[in-house]
PDB file of C-alpha atoms in Angstrom:
ATOM      1  CA  UNK A 190      50.083  77.179  30.850  1.00 90.00           C
ATOM      2  CA  UNK A 191      48.187  80.589  31.471  1.00 95.00           C
ATOM      3  CA  UNK A 192      44.291  78.888  31.804  1.00 95.00           C
ATOM      4  CA  UNK A 193      46.040  76.703  34.264  1.00 96.00           C
ATOM      5  CA  UNK A 194      47.245  79.794  35.813  1.00 97.00           C
ATOM      6  CA  UNK A 195      44.369  81.901  36.013  1.00 97.00           C
ATOM      7  CA  UNK A 196      41.930  78.931  37.567  1.00 97.00           C
ATOM      8  CA  UNK A 197      44.749  78.965  40.497  1.00 98.00           C
ATOM      9  CA  UNK A 198      44.864  82.187  41.341  1.00 98.00           C
ATOM     10  CA  UNK A 199      40.817  81.537  41.976  1.00 97.00           C
ATOM     11  CA  UNK A 200      42.115  78.635  43.802  1.00 98.00           C
ATOM     12  CA  UNK A 201      44.283  80.387  45.802  1.00 98.00           C
ATOM     13  CA  UNK A 202      41.308  83.215  46.289  1.00 98.00           C
ATOM     14  CA  UNK A 203      38.971  81.086  47.267  1.00 97.00           C
ATOM     15  CA  UNK A 204      41.607  79.319  49.972  1.00 98.00           C
ATOM     16  CA  UNK A 205      42.491  82.043  51.385  1.00 98.00           C
ATOM     17  CA  UNK A 206      39.106  83.665  52.030  1.00 98.00           C
ATOM     18  CA  UNK A 207      38.588  79.482  53.984  1.00 98.00           C
ATOM     19  CA  UNK A 208      41.508  80.555  55.841  1.00 98.00           C
ATOM     20  CA  UNK A 209      40.793  83.862  57.119  1.00 98.00           C
ATOM     21  CA  UNK A 210      37.333  83.048  58.122  1.00 98.00           C
ATOM     22  CA  UNK A 211      38.503  79.509  59.207  1.00 97.00           C
ATOM     23  CA  UNK A 212      36.517  79.916  62.941  1.00 97.00           C
ATOM     24  CA  UNK A 213      33.458  79.872  60.705  1.00 97.00           C
ATOM     25  CA  UNK A 214      33.569  77.242  58.305  1.00 97.00           C
ATOM     26  CA  UNK A 215      31.823  74.139  59.349  1.00 96.00           C
ATOM     27  CA  UNK A 216      34.630  72.085  58.487  1.00 97.00           C
ATOM     28  CA  UNK A 217      32.445  68.250  57.968  1.00 97.00           C
ATOM     29  CA  UNK A 218      29.848  70.583  55.465  1.00 96.00           C
ATOM     30  CA  UNK A 219      32.993  71.708  53.912  1.00 97.00           C
ATOM     31  CA  UNK A 220      34.712  68.318  53.621  1.00 97.00           C
ATOM     32  CA  UNK A 221      31.369  66.982  52.180  1.00 96.00           C
ATOM     33  CA  UNK A 222      31.430  69.353  49.641  1.00 96.00           C
ATOM     34  CA  UNK A 223      35.033  69.158  48.654  1.00 97.00           C
ATOM     35  CA  UNK A 224      34.626  65.644  48.201  1.00 96.00           C
ATOM     36  CA  UNK A 225      30.772  65.974  46.680  1.00 95.00           C
ATOM     37  CA  UNK A 226      31.761  66.216  42.920  1.00 93.00           C
ATOM     38  CA  UNK A 227      34.400  62.724  43.008  1.00 93.00           C
ATOM     39  CA  UNK A 228      31.923  60.882  45.387  1.00 94.00           C
ATOM     40  CA  UNK A 229      29.092  60.958  42.155  1.00 90.00           C
ATOM     41  CA  UNK A 230      31.222  60.826  39.500  1.00 84.00           C
ATOM     42  CA  UNK A 231      35.365  60.701  39.725  1.00 88.00           C
ATOM     43  CA  UNK A 232      34.921  57.147  42.233  1.00 89.00           C
ATOM     44  CA  UNK A 233      32.635  55.518  39.920  1.00 87.00           C
ATOM     45  CA  UNK A 234      34.098  56.633  36.496  1.00 84.00           C
ATOM     46  CA  UNK A 235      37.598  54.979  38.285  1.00 84.00           C
ATOM     47  CA  UNK A 236      36.044  51.638  39.532  1.00 85.00           C
ATOM     48  CA  UNK A 237      34.876  51.618  35.533  1.00 80.00           C
ATOM     49  CA  UNK A 238      37.876  52.343  34.110  1.00 80.00           C
ATOM     50  CA  UNK A 239      40.290  50.429  36.754  1.00 81.00           C
ATOM     51  CA  UNK A 240      37.993  47.684  37.708  1.00 79.00           C
ATOM     52  CA  UNK A 241      35.116  46.775  34.730  1.00 69.00           C
ATOM     53  CA  UNK A 242      36.609  47.160  31.450  1.00 63.00           C
ATOM     54  CA  UNK A 243      39.821  46.056  29.920  1.00 68.00           C
ATOM     55  CA  UNK A 244      41.608  47.360  26.879  1.00 64.00           C
ATOM     56  CA  UNK A 245      43.556  50.701  25.614  1.00 62.00           C
ATOM     57  CA  UNK A 246      39.871  52.590  25.121  1.00 62.00           C
ATOM     58  CA  UNK A 247      37.759  51.234  28.392  1.00 67.00           C
ATOM     59  CA  UNK A 248      34.905  53.063  27.503  1.00 72.00           C
ATOM     60  CA  UNK A 249      32.408  53.774  30.239  1.00 79.00           C
ATOM     61  CA  UNK A 250      28.530  54.624  30.742  1.00 82.00           C
ATOM     62  CA  UNK A 251      27.560  57.312  29.511  1.00 86.00           C
ATOM     63  CA  UNK A 252      26.294  58.593  32.699  1.00 90.00           C
ATOM     64  CA  UNK A 253      29.504  58.624  34.393  1.00 88.00           C
ATOM     65  CA  UNK A 254      30.196  61.304  31.897  1.00 89.00           C
ATOM     66  CA  UNK A 255      27.017  62.870  32.951  1.00 93.00           C
ATOM     67  CA  UNK A 256      27.684  62.939  36.565  1.00 92.00           C
ATOM     68  CA  UNK A 257      31.171  64.071  36.121  1.00 92.00           C
ATOM     69  CA  UNK A 258      30.255  66.853  33.541  1.00 94.00           C
ATOM     70  CA  UNK A 259      27.621  67.918  35.958  1.00 95.00           C
ATOM     71  CA  UNK A 260      29.308  67.651  39.325  1.00 92.00           C
ATOM     72  CA  UNK A 261      32.230  69.468  37.962  1.00 94.00           C
ATOM     73  CA  UNK A 262      30.437  72.481  36.424  1.00 95.00           C
ATOM     74  CA  UNK A 263      29.721  75.668  37.892  1.00 94.00           C
ATOM     75  CA  UNK A 264      25.986  75.044  36.968  1.00 95.00           C
ATOM     76  CA  UNK A 265      26.313  71.629  39.050  1.00 94.00           C
ATOM     77  CA  UNK A 266      27.499  73.739  42.197  1.00 93.00           C
ATOM     78  CA  UNK A 267      24.945  76.662  41.558  1.00 95.00           C
ATOM     79  CA  UNK A 268      22.154  73.907  42.619  1.00 95.00           C
ATOM     80  CA  UNK A 269      23.782  72.567  45.182  1.00 94.00           C
ATOM     81  CA  UNK A 270      24.484  75.497  46.638  1.00 94.00           C
ATOM     82  CA  UNK A 271      20.969  76.577  46.110  1.00 95.00           C
ATOM     83  CA  UNK A 272      19.679  73.155  47.518  1.00 95.00           C
ATOM     84  CA  UNK A 273      22.256  73.788  50.523  1.00 94.00           C
ATOM     85  CA  UNK A 274      20.848  76.875  51.126  1.00 95.00           C
ATOM     86  CA  UNK A 275      17.256  76.537  51.204  1.00 96.00           C
ATOM     87  CA  UNK A 276      17.809  73.693  53.932  1.00 94.00           C
ATOM     88  CA  UNK A 277      19.505  75.749  55.768  1.00 92.00           C
ATOM     89  CA  UNK A 278      18.764  79.367  55.143  1.00 94.00           C
ATOM     90  CA  UNK A 279      22.212  80.448  55.367  1.00 90.00           C
ATOM     91  CA  UNK A 280      25.294  81.289  53.182  1.00 91.00           C
ATOM     92  CA  UNK A 281      28.383  79.532  54.723  1.00 95.00           C
ATOM     93  CA  UNK A 282      31.819  79.347  54.033  1.00 97.00           C
ATOM     94  CA  UNK A 283      31.914  75.814  53.308  1.00 96.00           C
ATOM     95  CA  UNK A 284      30.373  76.366  50.218  1.00 96.00           C
ATOM     96  CA  UNK A 285      33.219  78.005  48.961  1.00 97.00           C
ATOM     97  CA  UNK A 286      34.804  74.107  48.958  1.00 97.00           C
ATOM     98  CA  UNK A 287      33.130  73.359  45.364  1.00 96.00           C
ATOM     99  CA  UNK A 288      34.876  76.425  43.557  1.00 96.00           C
ATOM    100  CA  UNK A 289      37.941  75.514  45.386  1.00 98.00           C
ATOM    101  CA  UNK A 290      37.503  71.828  44.514  1.00 97.00           C
ATOM    102  CA  UNK A 291      36.591  73.244  40.588  1.00 96.00           C
ATOM    103  CA  UNK A 292      39.202  75.978  40.537  1.00 97.00           C
ATOM    104  CA  UNK A 293      41.994  73.116  42.176  1.00 97.00           C
ATOM    105  CA  UNK A 294      40.660  70.224  39.482  1.00 95.00           C
ATOM    106  CA  UNK A 295      41.387  72.549  36.356  1.00 96.00           C
ATOM    107  CA  UNK A 296      44.593  74.308  37.741  1.00 97.00           C
ATOM    108  CA  UNK A 297      46.384  71.466  39.364  1.00 96.00           C
ATOM    109  CA  UNK A 298      45.420  68.658  36.791  1.00 92.00           C
ATOM    110  CA  UNK A 299      44.668  70.324  33.946  1.00 90.00           C
ATOM    111  CA  UNK A 300      40.863  68.463  34.577  1.00 89.00           C
ATOM    112  CA  UNK A 301      37.408  69.956  32.555  1.00 88.00           C
ATOM    113  CA  UNK A 302      34.772  67.717  31.148  1.00 90.00           C
ATOM    114  CA  UNK A 303      34.502  64.752  30.189  1.00 85.00           C
ATOM    115  CA  UNK A 304      33.630  63.970  26.561  1.00 83.00           C
ATOM    116  CA  UNK A 305      31.067  61.062  25.823  1.00 81.00           C
ATOM    117  CA  UNK A 306      32.171  57.756  24.178  1.00 71.00           C
ATOM    118  CA  UNK A 307      35.791  58.461  25.376  1.00 73.00           C
ATOM    119  CA  UNK A 308      38.059  56.689  28.360  1.00 72.00           C
ATOM    120  CA  UNK A 309      37.546  58.188  31.425  1.00 75.00           C
ATOM    121  CA  UNK A 310      41.115  58.587  31.746  1.00 74.00           C
ATOM    122  CA  UNK A 311      42.979  60.601  29.045  1.00 70.00           C
ATOM    123  CA  UNK A 312      44.509  57.761  26.141  1.00 73.00           C
ATOM    124  CA  UNK A 313      46.940  59.223  23.746  1.00 75.00           C
ATOM    125  CA  UNK A 314      45.070  58.450  20.077  1.00 77.00           C
ATOM    126  CA  UNK A 315      47.232  55.902  17.790  1.00 83.00           C
ATOM    127  CA  UNK A 316      47.356  58.792  15.493  1.00 87.00           C
ATOM    128  CA  UNK A 317      48.764  61.059  18.137  1.00 85.00           C
ATOM    129  CA  UNK A 318      51.302  58.208  19.098  1.00 87.00           C
ATOM    130  CA  UNK A 319      52.268  58.164  15.124  1.00 91.00           C
ATOM    131  CA  UNK A 320      52.252  61.768  14.874  1.00 90.00           C
ATOM    132  CA  UNK A 321      54.569  62.419  18.012  1.00 88.00           C
ATOM    133  CA  UNK A 322      57.017  59.080  16.897  1.00 88.00           C
ATOM    134  CA  UNK A 323      57.685  60.589  13.378  1.00 89.00           C
ATOM    135  CA  UNK A 324      58.115  64.279  14.684  1.00 89.00           C
ATOM    136  CA  UNK A 325      60.738  63.040  17.298  1.00 87.00           C
ATOM    137  CA  UNK A 326      62.196  60.996  14.005  1.00 88.00           C
ATOM    138  CA  UNK A 327      62.451  64.303  12.469  1.00 87.00           C
ATOM    139  CA  UNK A 328      64.997  65.789  14.014  1.00 79.00           C
ATOM    140  CA  UNK A 329      62.812  68.929  14.741  1.00 70.00           C
ATOM    141  CA  UNK A 330      62.095  67.526  18.937  1.00 57.00           C
TER     142      UNK A 330
END
């Protein structure tokens, strides 16, 4: 909970900066920057997970995990901002969409990186389900 609170504070600072400078924000660029991490990996991951796979585990191609982890890392957004700066030759408030997105994912949804070989969406392991049932049955719950 404390880690999520830390990310929420960072997200709030980013949103406040954008709100303070709202007239200087190029909103189309902000929108694309905010959506970009999900466009390159989250939506393809959801497509594979829900549309192309069946069963409990529903593994997806490793490249989806790699794209998600890259697009949702500060190294990735630093690279995107660097490329953005090379083309525009200016730092702009719309670039804050990237860290706002990452901080939002981590604070609101609790999402971090996706481990390779796991389901794209969290799936409770059968051993954990048994543990929960045993713990609940013990009366300590």
